[in-house]
Coordinates of C-alpha atoms in Angstrom, one line a residue:
X240 CA 107.9 92.7 36.8
X241 CA 106.8 92.6 40.5
X242 CA 108.0 89.5 42.4
X243 CA 106.0 90.1 45.6
X244 CA 103.3 92.2 47.1
X245 CA 104.0 95.8 47.7
X246 CA 104.9 96.5 51.4
X247 CA 102.0 97.9 53.4
X248 CA 102.1 101.7 54.0
X249 CA 103.3 102.6 57.5
X250 CA 100.7 104.1 59.7
X251 CA 101.0 107.9 59.9
X252 CA 103.0 109.1 62.8
X253 CA 100.9 110.6 65.6
X254 CA 101.0 114.4 65.7
X255 CA 103.4 115.8 68.3
X256 CA 101.6 116.8 71.5
X257 CA 101.1 120.6 71.7
X258 CA 103.3 122.5 74.0
X259 CA 101.7 122.9 77.4
X260 CA 100.3 126.4 78.1
X261 CA 102.0 128.6 80.6
X262 CA 100.9 127.7 84.1
X263 CA 98.8 130.5 85.6
X264 CA 95.4 131.2 87.3
X265 CA 93.4 129.5 84.5
X266 CA 95.3 126.2 84.6
X267 CA 95.4 126.3 88.4
X268 CA 91.7 126.7 88.4
X269 CA 91.3 123.7 86.1
X270 CA 93.5 121.5 88.2
X271 CA 91.6 122.5 91.4
X272 CA 88.4 121.7 89.6
X273 CA 89.6 118.2 88.7
X274 CA 90.8 117.7 92.3
X275 CA 87.4 118.8 93.6
X276 CA 85.6 116.4 91.2
X277 CA 87.8 113.5 92.4
X278 CA 87.2 114.2 96.0
X279 CA 83.5 114.5 95.5
X280 CA 83.4 111.2 93.6
X281 CA 85.5 109.4 96.3
X282 CA 83.3 110.8 99.0
X283 CA 80.2 109.6 97.2
X284 CA 81.5 106.0 97.2
X285 CA 82.5 106.1 100.8
X286 CA 79.4 107.9 102.1
X287 CA 77.0 105.5 100.4
X288 CA 78.9 102.6 102.0
X289 CA 78.7 104.2 105.5
X290 CA 75.0 105.2 105.0
X291 CA 74.0 101.9 103.4
X292 CA 71.9 100.8 106.4
X293 CA 69.9 104.0 106.2
X294 CA 69.5 103.7 102.5
X295 CA 68.4 100.1 102.8
X296 CA 65.8 101.0 105.4
X297 CA 64.4 103.9 103.4
X298 CA 64.2 102.0 100.1
X299 CA 63.3 98.6 101.5
X300 CA 66.4 96.8 100.2
X301 CA 67.5 93.5 101.8
X302 CA 71.0 93.3 103.2
X303 CA 72.3 90.8 100.6
X304 CA 70.8 92.8 97.7
X305 CA 72.4 96.0 99.0
X306 CA 75.8 94.3 99.0
X307 CA 75.5 94.2 95.2
X308 CA 75.1 98.0 95.1
X309 CA 78.6 98.3 96.6
X310 CA 80.1 95.6 94.5
X311 CA 78.8 96.7 91.1
X312 CA 79.7 100.3 91.8
X313 CA 83.3 99.3 92.6
X314 CA 83.5 97.0 89.5
X315 CA 82.5 99.9 87.2
X316 CA 84.8 102.3 89.0
X317 CA 87.9 100.2 88.8
X318 CA 87.2 99.3 85.2
X319 CA 86.9 103.0 84.3
X320 CA 90.2 103.7 85.9
X321 CA 91.9 101.2 83.6
X322 CA 90.5 102.6 80.3
X323 CA 89.9 106.3 81.0
X324 CA 93.5 107.4 80.3
X325 CA 93.3 106.0 76.7
X326 CA 90.0 107.8 76.2
X327 CA 91.3 111.1 77.5
X328 CA 94.0 111.1 74.8
X329 CA 91.5 110.2 72.1
X330 CA 88.6 112.4 73.0
X331 CA 90.5 115.1 75.0
X332 CA 91.1 115.6 78.6
X333 CA 88.6 118.4 79.1
X334 CA 85.8 116.6 77.3
X335 CA 86.2 113.4 79.2
X336 CA 86.5 115.1 82.6
X337 CA 83.5 117.3 82.0
X338 CA 81.4 114.4 80.7
X339 CA 82.3 112.2 83.7
X340 CA 81.4 115.0 86.2
X341 CA 78.0 115.5 84.5
X342 CA 77.2 111.8 84.4
X343 CA 78.3 111.2 88.0
X344 CA 76.1 114.2 89.2
X345 CA 73.1 113.2 87.1
X346 CA 73.1 109.6 88.3
X347 CA 73.4 110.8 91.9
X348 CA 70.4 113.0 91.5
X349 CA 68.3 110.1 90.1
X350 CA 69.3 107.4 92.6
X351 CA 66.8 108.2 95.3
X352 CA 64.0 108.1 92.7
X353 CA 64.8 104.7 91.4
X354 CA 61.6 102.7 91.2
X355 CA 63.2 99.4 92.0
X356 CA 66.5 97.7 92.9
X357 CA 67.4 96.9 89.2
X358 CA 67.2 100.6 88.2
X359 CA 69.1 101.6 91.3
X360 CA 71.9 99.1 90.4
X361 CA 72.1 100.4 86.9
X362 CA 72.4 104.0 88.1
X363 CA 75.1 103.0 90.5
X364 CA 77.0 101.2 87.7
X365 CA 76.8 104.3 85.5
X366 CA 77.8 106.6 88.4
X367 CA 80.7 104.2 89.3
X368 CA 82.1 104.3 85.8
X369 CA 81.9 108.1 85.7
X370 CA 83.4 108.5 89.1
X371 CA 86.2 106.0 88.4
X372 CA 87.2 107.9 85.2
X373 CA 88.1 111.0 87.3
X374 CA 91.2 110.0 89.4
X375 CA 93.3 109.2 86.3
X376 CA 92.4 112.6 84.9
X377 CA 93.8 114.3 88.1
X378 CA 97.1 112.5 87.8
X379 CA 97.3 113.2 84.0
X380 CA 96.6 116.9 84.6
X381 CA 99.3 117.2 87.3
X382 CA 101.9 115.4 85.2
X383 CA 101.1 117.3 82.0
X384 CA 100.5 120.9 83.1
X385 CA 102.3 121.6 86.3
X386 CA 105.8 123.2 86.2
X387 CA 108.5 120.8 87.4
X388 CA 109.2 122.8 90.6
X389 CA 105.6 122.5 91.9
X390 CA 104.6 119.2 90.2
X391 CA 105.0 117.3 93.5
X392 CA 102.5 119.6 95.2
X393 CA 100.0 118.6 92.5
X394 CA 100.6 115.0 93.1
X395 CA 100.1 115.7 96.8
X396 CA 96.7 116.9 95.8
X397 CA 96.1 113.5 94.1
X398 CA 97.2 111.9 97.4
X399 CA 94.2 113.5 99.1
X400 CA 92.0 110.9 97.4
X401 CA 93.8 108.2 99.3
X402 CA 94.1 109.9 102.7
X403 CA 91.6 112.8 103.1
X404 CA 88.7 111.4 101.2
X405 CA 88.2 107.9 102.9
X406 CA 88.6 109.4 106.4
X407 CA 86.0 112.1 105.6
X408 CA 83.4 109.6 104.4
X409 CA 82.1 108.7 107.9
X410 CA 81.7 112.2 109.2
X411 CA 79.9 113.4 106.1
X412 CA 77.6 110.3 106.1
X413 CA 76.7 111.0 109.7
X414 CA 75.8 114.6 108.9
X415 CA 73.7 113.8 105.8
X416 CA 71.7 111.0 107.4
X417 CA 71.3 112.5 110.9
X418 CA 70.3 116.1 109.8
X419 CA 69.2 116.2 106.1
X420 CA 67.9 112.7 105.2
X421 CA 69.3 109.6 103.6
X422 CA 68.7 111.1 100.0
X423 CA 71.7 113.4 100.6
X424 CA 74.0 110.4 100.7
X425 CA 73.4 110.5 96.9
X426 CA 72.7 114.2 96.4
X427 CA 75.8 115.4 98.1
X428 CA 77.7 115.1 94.8
X429 CA 75.6 117.9 93.3
X430 CA 77.1 121.2 94.8
X431 CA 80.7 120.1 94.4
X432 CA 80.2 118.7 90.9
X433 CA 78.6 122.0 89.7
X434 CA 81.6 124.0 91.0
X435 CA 84.1 121.5 89.6
X436 CA 82.4 121.5 86.2
X437 CA 82.6 125.3 86.0
X438 CA 86.3 125.3 87.0
X439 CA 87.2 122.5 84.6
X440 CA 85.3 124.0 81.7
X441 CA 87.1 127.3 82.1
X442 CA 90.5 126.2 83.4
X443 CA 91.6 123.2 81.2
X444 CA 92.7 123.8 77.6
X445 CA 90.7 122.1 74.9
X446 CA 92.8 119.5 73.0
X447 CA 91.9 118.5 69.5
X448 CA 90.1 115.2 69.0
X449 CA 92.5 112.3 68.1
X450 CA 89.9 110.1 66.4
X451 CA 92.5 108.6 64.2
X452 CA 93.5 106.5 67.2
X453 CA 90.1 104.6 66.8
X454 CA 91.5 102.9 63.7
X455 CA 93.9 101.0 66.0
X456 CA 91.4 100.6 68.8
X457 CA 92.2 97.7 71.1
X458 CA 88.9 95.9 70.8
X459 CA 90.4 92.6 72.0
X460 CA 91.9 94.3 75.0
X461 CA 88.6 95.9 75.9
X462 CA 86.6 92.6 75.5
X463 CA 89.2 90.8 77.7
X464 CA 90.1 93.5 80.2
X465 CA 86.7 94.9 81.1
X466 CA 85.1 91.6 82.2
X467 CA 88.3 90.4 83.8
X468 CA 88.5 93.5 86.1
X469 CA 84.7 93.4 86.8
X470 CA 84.6 89.7 87.6
X471 CA 87.6 90.0 90.0
X472 CA 86.2 93.0 91.8
X473 CA 82.8 91.5 92.3
X474 CA 84.3 88.1 93.3
X475 CA 86.5 89.8 96.0
X476 CA 83.7 91.9 97.4
X477 CA 81.1 89.1 97.4
X478 CA 83.5 86.3 98.4
X479 CA 83.1 86.4 102.2
X480 CA 79.3 86.7 102.0
X481 CA 79.0 83.7 99.7
X482 CA 81.7 81.5 101.5
X483 CA 84.4 82.0 98.9
X484 CA 85.2 78.9 97.0
X485 CA 82.3 77.0 98.4
X486 CA 80.2 79.1 96.0
X487 CA 80.3 78.2 92.3
X488 CA 79.6 81.8 91.5
X489 CA 82.8 83.0 93.3
X490 CA 84.8 80.2 91.6
X491 CA 83.6 81.4 88.2
X492 CA 84.2 85.1 89.0
X493 CA 87.7 84.7 90.4
X494 CA 88.9 81.9 88.2
X495 CA 87.4 83.3 85.0
X496 CA 88.6 86.8 85.9
X497 CA 92.2 85.7 86.4
X498 CA 92.2 83.7 83.1
X499 CA 90.8 86.7 81.2
X500 CA 93.3 89.0 82.9
X501 CA 96.2 86.9 81.8
X502 CA 94.9 86.9 78.2
X503 CA 94.4 90.6 78.5
X504 CA 98.0 91.2 79.5
X505 CA 99.3 88.9 76.7
X506 CA 97.3 91.0 74.2
X507 CA 98.5 94.3 75.7
X508 CA 102.2 93.3 75.4
X509 CA 102.2 93.4 71.6
X510 CA 99.3 95.8 70.7
X511 CA 100.5 98.9 68.9
X512 CA 98.1 101.2 70.9
X513 CA 97.4 99.4 74.2
X514 CA 95.5 100.4 77.3
X515 CA 98.4 99.2 79.5
X516 CA 102.0 99.4 78.6
X517 CA 103.5 96.4 80.3
X518 CA 107.0 97.5 79.3
X519 CA 106.8 100.2 81.8
X520 CA 107.0 97.6 84.6
X521 CA 110.7 97.2 83.8
X522 CA 111.2 100.5 85.6
X523 CA 112.1 99.4 89.1
X524 CA 110.7 102.5 90.8
X525 CA 107.3 102.1 89.1
X526 CA 107.1 98.4 90.0
X527 CA 108.1 99.1 93.6
X528 CA 105.6 102.0 93.8
X529 CA 102.7 99.8 92.5
X530 CA 103.7 96.9 94.8
X531 CA 103.9 99.1 97.9
X532 CA 100.8 101.0 97.0
X533 CA 98.8 97.8 97.5
X534 CA 100.2 97.4 101.0
X535 CA 99.7 101.0 101.9
X536 CA 96.1 101.0 100.8
X537 CA 95.5 97.8 102.8
X538 CA 96.9 99.6 105.9
X539 CA 94.9 102.9 105.3
X540 CA 91.7 101.0 104.8
X541 CA 92.2 98.9 108.0
X542 CA 93.0 101.9 110.2
X543 CA 89.6 103.4 109.2
X544 CA 87.7 100.2 109.5
X545 CA 89.0 98.9 112.8
X546 CA 88.1 101.8 115.1
X547 CA 84.7 102.5 113.4
X548 CA 83.7 98.8 113.5
X549 CA 84.9 98.3 117.1
X550 CA 83.0 101.4 118.4
X551 CA 79.8 100.4 116.5
X552 CA 79.8 96.8 117.7
X553 CA 81.0 97.2 121.3
X554 CA 79.6 100.6 122.3
X555 CA 76.8 101.0 119.7
X556 CA 78.3 104.2 118.3
X557 CA 76.5 105.7 115.3
X558 CA 78.5 107.3 112.5
X559 CA 77.9 110.7 114.0
X560 CA 79.6 109.6 117.3
X561 CA 82.5 108.0 115.4
X562 CA 83.0 111.1 113.3
X563 CA 85.5 112.9 115.6
X564 CA 87.9 109.9 115.4
X565 CA 87.9 110.1 111.5
X566 CA 88.1 113.9 111.5
X567 CA 91.2 113.7 113.7
X568 CA 93.1 112.4 110.6
X569 CA 91.1 113.9 107.8
X570 CA 91.2 117.6 108.4
X571 CA 94.9 117.9 109.3
X572 CA 95.7 116.3 105.9
X573 CA 95.0 119.7 104.3
X574 CA 98.2 120.9 106.2
X575 CA 100.2 117.7 106.4
X576 CA 100.1 116.8 102.7
X577 CA 101.6 120.1 101.5
X578 CA 104.3 119.9 104.2
X579 CA 105.3 116.4 103.3
X580 CA 105.3 117.4 99.6
X581 CA 107.6 120.3 100.5
X582 CA 109.9 117.9 102.4
X583 CA 110.1 115.5 99.4
X584 CA 110.7 118.5 97.1
X585 CA 114.0 119.2 98.8
X586 CA 116.8 117.8 96.7
X587 CA 118.8 116.6 99.7
X588 CA 115.9 114.5 101.0
X589 CA 115.8 110.9 99.8
X590 CA 112.1 110.2 99.5
X591 CA 112.7 106.5 100.1
X592 CA 113.5 107.2 103.7
X593 CA 110.5 109.5 104.0
X594 CA 108.5 106.5 102.9
X595 CA 110.2 104.3 105.4
X596 CA 109.5 106.7 108.3
X597 CA 105.9 107.0 107.2
X598 CA 105.4 103.2 107.2
X599 CA 107.2 102.9 110.5
X600 CA 104.8 105.5 112.0
X601 CA 101.8 103.6 110.6
X602 CA 103.2 100.4 112.2
X603 CA 103.7 102.2 115.5
X604 CA 100.1 103.4 115.4
X605 CA 98.8 99.9 114.8
X606 CA 101.0 98.4 117.6
X607 CA 99.6 101.0 120.0
X608 CA 96.1 100.0 118.8
X609 CA 96.8 96.3 119.5
X610 CA 96.9 97.1 123.2
X611 CA 93.2 98.0 123.2
X612 CA 90.6 96.6 125.7
X613 CA 86.8 96.5 125.8
X614 CA 86.9 99.7 127.9
X615 CA 88.3 101.7 125.0
X616 CA 86.0 104.5 123.8
X617 CA 86.4 107.2 121.2
X618 CA 89.0 109.2 123.1
X619 CA 91.4 106.2 123.4
X620 CA 91.9 106.3 119.6
X621 CA 92.9 109.9 119.4
X622 CA 96.6 109.2 120.0
X623 CA 96.6 106.5 117.3
X624 CA 95.0 108.9 114.8
X625 CA 97.4 111.7 115.7
X626 CA 100.3 109.5 114.8
X627 CA 98.7 108.9 111.4
X628 CA 98.3 112.6 110.5
X629 CA 101.8 112.7 109.0
X630 CA 102.3 109.0 108.6
X631 CA 99.7 108.7 105.9
X632 CA 101.0 111.4 103.5
X633 CA 104.6 110.2 104.2
X634 CA 103.5 106.7 102.9
X635 CA 101.8 108.0 99.8
X636 CA 103.6 111.0 98.3
X637 CA 107.0 109.3 98.0
X638 CA 105.3 106.5 96.0
X639 CA 103.9 109.1 93.6
X640 CA 107.4 110.7 93.2
X641 CA 109.0 107.3 92.6
X642 CA 106.4 106.2 90.1
X643 CA 106.4 109.4 88.0
X644 CA 109.9 110.7 88.0
X645 CA 111.7 110.3 84.7
X646 CA 108.5 109.4 82.7
X647 CA 108.4 110.5 79.1
X648 CA 105.4 112.8 78.4
X649 CA 103.8 110.1 76.1
X650 CA 104.0 107.6 79.0
X651 CA 102.0 109.8 81.4
X652 CA 98.6 108.3 80.5
X653 CA 100.0 104.7 80.8
X654 CA 101.5 105.4 84.2
X655 CA 98.2 106.9 85.3
X656 CA 96.3 103.8 84.1
X657 CA 98.7 101.5 86.1
X658 CA 98.7 103.6 89.3
X659 CA 94.9 104.2 89.4
X660 CA 93.9 100.7 88.5
X661 CA 96.2 99.2 91.1
X662 CA 94.9 101.8 93.6
X663 CA 91.3 100.8 92.9
X664 CA 92.0 97.0 92.8
X665 CA 94.1 97.1 96.0
X666 CA 91.2 98.7 97.9
X667 CA 88.9 96.0 96.7
X668 CA 91.3 93.2 97.6
X669 CA 92.0 94.8 101.0
X670 CA 88.2 94.9 101.7
X671 CA 87.8 91.2 100.8
X672 CA 90.8 90.1 102.8
X673 CA 89.8 92.2 105.9
X674 CA 86.3 90.7 105.8
X675 CA 87.7 87.2 105.7
X676 CA 90.2 87.9 108.5
X677 CA 87.5 89.4 110.7
X678 CA 85.2 86.5 110.2
X679 CA 87.9 83.9 111.0
X680 CA 89.3 85.6 114.0
X681 CA 85.8 86.2 115.4
X682 CA 85.1 82.5 115.1
X683 CA 88.5 81.6 116.6
X684 CA 88.1 83.9 119.7
X685 CA 84.5 82.9 120.2
X686 CA 85.4 79.2 120.3
X687 CA 88.3 79.8 122.6
X688 CA 86.3 81.9 125.1
X689 CA 83.4 79.4 125.0
X690 CA 85.7 76.5 125.9
X691 CA 87.3 78.4 128.7
X692 CA 83.9 79.2 130.3
X693 CA 82.9 75.5 130.3
X694 CA 79.8 74.6 132.3
X695 CA 78.4 77.7 134.0
X696 CA 76.8 77.5 137.5
X697 CA 73.1 78.3 137.9
X698 CA 72.1 81.9 138.4
X699 CA 74.6 83.4 136.0
X700 CA 73.4 86.4 134.1
X701 CA 73.5 84.8 130.6
X702 CA 72.5 88.0 128.7
X703 CA 75.2 90.1 130.4
X704 CA 77.7 87.4 130.0
X705 CA 76.9 87.2 126.3
X706 CA 77.4 90.9 125.9
X707 CA 80.7 90.9 127.7
X708 CA 81.9 87.9 125.6
X709 CA 80.9 89.7 122.4
X710 CA 82.8 92.8 123.4
X711 CA 85.9 90.7 124.2
X712 CA 85.7 88.8 120.9
X713 CA 85.4 92.1 118.9
X714 CA 88.3 93.6 120.9
X715 CA 90.6 90.6 120.4
X716 CA 89.8 90.5 116.7
X717 CA 90.5 94.2 116.4
X718 CA 93.8 93.7 118.2
X719 CA 94.7 90.9 115.8
X720 CA 93.9 93.1 112.8
X721 CA 96.1 95.9 114.2
X722 CA 99.0 93.5 114.6
X723 CA 98.5 92.1 111.0
X724 CA 98.5 95.6 109.6
X725 CA 101.6 96.6 111.5
X726 CA 103.4 93.5 110.1
X727 CA 102.4 94.5 106.6
X728 CA 103.7 98.0 107.1
X729 CA 107.0 96.7 108.5
X730 CA 107.4 94.2 105.6
X731 CA 107.1 97.1 103.1
X732 CA 110.0 98.8 104.8
X733 CA 112.2 95.8 104.3
X734 CA 112.1 96.0 100.5
X735 CA 112.9 99.8 100.3
X736 CA 116.7 99.3 100.4
X737 CA 116.4 96.5 97.7
X738 CA 114.1 97.6 95.0
X739 CA 113.7 101.3 94.4
X740 CA 116.5 103.6 93.3
X741 CA 117.2 107.2 94.4
X742 CA 115.2 109.8 92.6
X743 CA 115.3 113.6 92.8
X744 CA 112.3 115.9 92.7
X745 CA 111.6 117.3 89.2
X746 CA 113.2 120.6 88.3
X747 CA 113.0 122.9 85.3
X748 CA 115.8 122.3 82.8

């Protein structure tokens, strides 16, 4: 006689992952295709930011409305970074990557033909989701397929999305808008996407579908996490324009987003098939890499924003005139990144001190920039940019090594979700914080200078005085930002001897 209910049958064990194919020309082509797709997607986001004034003028979009194009794209992109690794395991890496490339390209083609702002916003949301799904695929491919001896070089390719891509956005935007027309700010994704799609379709192996994972789909996590990330991103990017917590909308977006995020993490902790594996944060090196990544991205975003904003406001530079300053850092990355990867791949080299030197060089560059004056023109920034050529990869590649060394193969997608989501969210937070700092320091310096001028005698050239005062305010604000960024870089050096542990570059068993 039965005295209780029969125990529930245990869920079937997931099939063992297939052995990775031998690395050769085909896999190398697939990896290069994913890298190209990621760079094209990142350039698309940055180019449309830089060319936004031309796009607004051509399509008749008001400044405030255009700000939503940037915010909604970023919200969709960061959200996709969080959930794409889970989808890549379920629907296969090649299928998801190829689909994301096609959707990103198709949306870019259609954007200039949008009949109204609502349709354009919808297309940008779709494109943001597709573009955001690609960076996690690049990290997953590098972790899964590259032989141990060259894995760090593949991760160095991933680092291009943080160093090379953002710096190249301004020069490319200048080229498209000045010579080919504003539509190419959207259409520039097409040539690279076609090439990337062909390379991915031929080079990446086709995994079987894992649709049995849908039986344990984390619906609660999706319904909590997707709005949480989207609300936080939009709140940070619209905060300064809407006066932060003086706006009920910003209060709802940031407060509600934080509450949903807490509930999302509580759900993820115990779910059998989560999107995020919180238990991985017990790894000191991963936690340190994620924490430092936020600071590094703040610095990298600032050192692009400060000179381009200063030159535009003080000397009326257009993007085409600012382009050489950005290219000074962007193009040498193609050489600096492999060299830094080779350095970190030497067993005797402790990547923690490579990271410390990179951060110190970034701080040095910012301290030099803090000495700027209203007389500075484009050539004065070349020394600062030259220091950053090796500083930027030295601040990124060691973080990738620290974050991924010792990961079990099944934890690769979870590490990718963590790293890419923090990368996307950190860039958003940095944008919001920098906007707030710029506004407040502008107001402060304007007030101080106005008080010092006092009552002016008759006959003073008020228009010329106003121009000189504006140039001085922008210069002092830029100097303050450089000092703030230098302090952040130095603060990240302080925690290096405390938190991360020594790791060695991966080697074949």
